[in-house]
mmCIF file of C-alpha atoms in Angstrom:
data_model
loop_
_atom_site.group_PDB
_atom_site.id
_atom_site.type_symbol
_atom_site.label_atom_id
_atom_site.label_comp_id
_atom_site.label_asym_id
_atom_site.label_seq_id
_atom_site.Cartn_x
_atom_site.Cartn_y
_atom_site.Cartn_z
ATOM 1 C CA GLN G 22 2.239 -18.525 -1.046
ATOM 2 C CA VAL G 23 1.004 -15.193 0.333
ATOM 3 C CA HIS G 24 -2.617 -14.086 0.338
ATOM 4 C CA LEU G 25 -3.352 -10.384 0.848
ATOM 5 C CA VAL G 26 -6.601 -8.690 1.840
ATOM 6 C CA GLU G 27 -6.974 -4.917 1.955
ATOM 7 C CA SER G 28 -9.548 -3.092 4.046
ATOM 8 C CA GLY G 29 -10.272 0.371 5.357
ATOM 9 C CA GLY G 30 -11.276 2.170 2.204
ATOM 10 C CA GLY G 31 -14.301 4.431 2.011
ATOM 11 C CA LEU G 32 -15.635 7.895 1.307
ATOM 12 C CA VAL G 33 -14.028 10.852 3.046
ATOM 13 C CA GLN G 34 -14.034 14.609 2.604
ATOM 14 C CA ALA G 35 -10.971 16.453 1.422
ATOM 15 C CA GLY G 36 -8.627 17.049 4.326
ATOM 16 C CA GLY G 37 -9.778 13.914 6.095
ATOM 17 C CA SER G 38 -7.939 10.725 6.960
ATOM 18 C CA LEU G 39 -8.223 7.011 6.361
ATOM 19 C CA ARG G 40 -6.130 4.043 7.396
ATOM 20 C CA LEU G 41 -5.846 1.116 5.045
ATOM 21 C CA SER G 42 -4.873 -2.316 6.267
ATOM 22 C CA CYS G 43 -3.261 -5.124 4.328
ATOM 23 C CA ALA G 44 -3.647 -8.427 6.153
ATOM 24 C CA ALA G 45 -1.494 -11.291 4.964
ATOM 25 C CA SER G 46 -1.562 -15.016 5.381
ATOM 26 C CA GLY G 47 1.440 -17.194 4.795
ATOM 27 C CA ARG G 48 4.169 -18.352 7.099
ATOM 28 C CA THR G 49 6.942 -16.502 5.276
ATOM 29 C CA PHE G 50 5.280 -13.089 5.080
ATOM 30 C CA SER G 51 7.877 -11.667 7.443
ATOM 31 C CA THR G 52 10.423 -11.943 4.628
ATOM 32 C CA TYR G 53 8.317 -9.960 2.157
ATOM 33 C CA GLY G 54 8.439 -6.283 1.437
ATOM 34 C CA VAL G 55 5.070 -4.644 0.823
ATOM 35 C CA GLY G 56 4.165 -1.995 -1.656
ATOM 36 C CA TRP G 57 1.062 0.138 -1.974
ATOM 37 C CA PHE G 58 -0.192 1.089 -5.414
ATOM 38 C CA ARG G 59 -3.266 2.844 -6.667
ATOM 39 C CA ARG G 60 -5.231 3.223 -9.861
ATOM 40 C CA GLY G 61 -7.364 6.316 -10.189
ATOM 41 C CA PRO G 62 -10.279 6.690 -12.641
ATOM 42 C CA GLY G 63 -8.864 6.817 -16.132
ATOM 43 C CA LYS G 64 -5.300 6.660 -14.850
ATOM 44 C CA GLU G 65 -2.441 4.197 -14.927
ATOM 45 C CA ARG G 66 -1.491 2.252 -11.841
ATOM 46 C CA GLU G 67 1.027 4.187 -9.783
ATOM 47 C CA PHE G 68 3.315 3.544 -6.882
ATOM 48 C CA VAL G 69 2.277 5.065 -3.557
ATOM 49 C CA ALA G 70 4.498 3.689 -0.789
ATOM 50 C CA ALA G 71 6.522 0.675 0.272
ATOM 51 C CA ILE G 72 7.931 -0.821 3.437
ATOM 52 C CA SER G 73 10.750 -3.309 3.824
ATOM 53 C CA TRP G 74 10.357 -6.809 5.191
ATOM 54 C CA ASN G 75 11.633 -5.712 8.612
ATOM 55 C CA GLY G 76 9.770 -2.409 8.675
ATOM 56 C CA ILE G 77 12.952 -0.369 8.841
ATOM 57 C CA SER G 78 12.945 1.167 5.382
ATOM 58 C CA THR G 79 10.109 3.013 3.686
ATOM 59 C CA ALA G 80 9.653 4.765 0.382
ATOM 60 C CA TYR G 81 6.994 7.184 -0.846
ATOM 61 C CA ALA G 82 5.853 8.739 -4.055
ATOM 62 C CA ASP G 83 6.417 12.493 -4.147
ATOM 63 C CA SER G 84 2.676 13.059 -4.444
ATOM 64 C CA VAL G 85 2.005 11.529 -1.003
ATOM 65 C CA LYS G 86 5.205 12.325 0.863
ATOM 66 C CA GLY G 87 4.440 14.041 4.152
ATOM 67 C CA ARG G 88 0.792 12.982 4.052
ATOM 68 C CA PHE G 89 0.899 9.170 3.939
ATOM 69 C CA THR G 90 2.742 6.811 6.255
ATOM 70 C CA THR G 91 3.177 3.075 5.896
ATOM 71 C CA SER G 92 3.996 0.779 8.791
ATOM 72 C CA ARG G 93 3.821 -2.894 9.601
ATOM 73 C CA GLU G 94 2.887 -4.924 12.611
ATOM 74 C CA ILE G 95 4.951 -8.039 12.152
ATOM 75 C CA ALA G 96 3.225 -10.066 14.878
ATOM 76 C CA LYS G 97 -0.131 -9.498 13.173
ATOM 77 C CA ASN G 98 1.110 -9.999 9.602
ATOM 78 C CA THR G 99 -0.447 -6.651 8.770
ATOM 79 C CA VAL G 100 0.768 -3.583 6.947
ATOM 80 C CA TYR G 101 -0.928 -0.205 7.231
ATOM 81 C CA LEU G 102 -1.182 2.889 5.101
ATOM 82 C CA GLN G 103 -2.175 5.938 7.111
ATOM 83 C CA MET G 104 -3.480 8.612 4.772
ATOM 84 C CA ASN G 105 -3.867 12.160 6.083
ATOM 85 C CA SER G 106 -4.783 15.444 4.416
ATOM 86 C CA LEU G 107 -6.526 13.549 1.654
ATOM 87 C CA LYS G 108 -7.184 15.286 -1.638
ATOM 88 C CA PRO G 109 -9.712 14.528 -4.380
ATOM 89 C CA GLU G 110 -6.823 13.423 -6.594
ATOM 90 C CA ASP G 111 -6.115 10.614 -4.095
ATOM 91 C CA THR G 112 -9.348 8.964 -5.224
ATOM 92 C CA ALA G 113 -8.428 5.500 -6.482
ATOM 93 C CA VAL G 114 -8.519 1.803 -5.857
ATOM 94 C CA TYR G 115 -5.627 1.037 -3.535
ATOM 95 C CA TYR G 116 -3.761 -2.235 -3.691
ATOM 96 C CA CYS G 117 -1.137 -3.787 -1.497
ATOM 97 C CA ALA G 118 1.400 -6.154 -2.971
ATOM 98 C CA ALA G 119 4.152 -8.370 -1.578
ATOM 99 C CA ALA G 120 7.599 -9.159 -2.915
ATOM 100 C CA LEU G 121 10.270 -11.363 -1.428
ATOM 101 C CA LEU G 122 12.913 -9.082 0.123
ATOM 102 C CA TYR G 123 11.921 -6.201 -2.176
ATOM 103 C CA SER G 124 10.139 -2.983 -1.358
ATOM 104 C CA ASP G 125 10.193 -0.233 -3.912
ATOM 105 C CA TYR G 126 8.314 1.326 -6.810
ATOM 106 C CA ASP G 127 8.484 -1.366 -9.531
ATOM 107 C CA PRO G 128 5.170 -3.280 -9.683
ATOM 108 C CA ARG G 129 6.770 -6.002 -11.801
ATOM 109 C CA LYS G 130 8.808 -7.127 -8.810
ATOM 110 C CA TYR G 131 5.728 -7.940 -6.728
ATOM 111 C CA ASN G 132 4.428 -11.494 -6.832
ATOM 112 C CA TYR G 133 1.257 -11.249 -4.790
ATOM 113 C CA TRP G 134 -1.523 -8.685 -4.938
ATOM 114 C CA GLY G 135 -4.632 -7.981 -2.933
ATOM 115 C CA GLN G 136 -8.059 -7.359 -4.446
ATOM 116 C CA GLY G 137 -7.983 -3.625 -3.789
ATOM 117 C CA THR G 138 -10.032 -1.240 -1.700
ATOM 118 C CA GLN G 139 -11.785 1.883 -2.990
ATOM 119 C CA VAL G 140 -10.879 5.277 -1.572
ATOM 120 C CA THR G 141 -13.031 8.221 -2.622
ATOM 121 C CA VAL G 142 -12.209 11.764 -1.544
ATOM 122 C CA SER G 143 -14.911 14.365 -2.070
ATOM 123 C CA SER G 144 -14.168 18.041 -2.513
#
C-alpha cells in the first residue's frame, strides 16, 4: 500500500515558479515510478511528467518540456515537480501517482493517487 500527499500548490504570476512535493508512505515506495498529471478547468486529465523508481529516467509532456523538472529524494520518500516559467495555461489541479516499476504517460497503469494540489497562474 502506498499513500501519497501532494503539497506546494498556490497562486503565482505568469513567469513565476513553484515546486510541488509528493510525499509517500509505504515501505516499498522505492520500487514505484511516479507520474505527475493535471486537470485544468474544463479539460481532461493530462500527463505532465514521470520519474522512474530509481530516479534515473524521466519523461515530460511536450507542453512542459524545458520548463518543468521532476526529481526524487529516495531517502525522504518524496518526489518533486519544479515548475518554472509558468503560464496561465498551466493552471490546474496537479496530482502525483505511483505505479510499481512503471513511469510513463498512461494513467491507467498507476495504482495510487494523491488528493491533488491546486496551481493557479495569473496573467
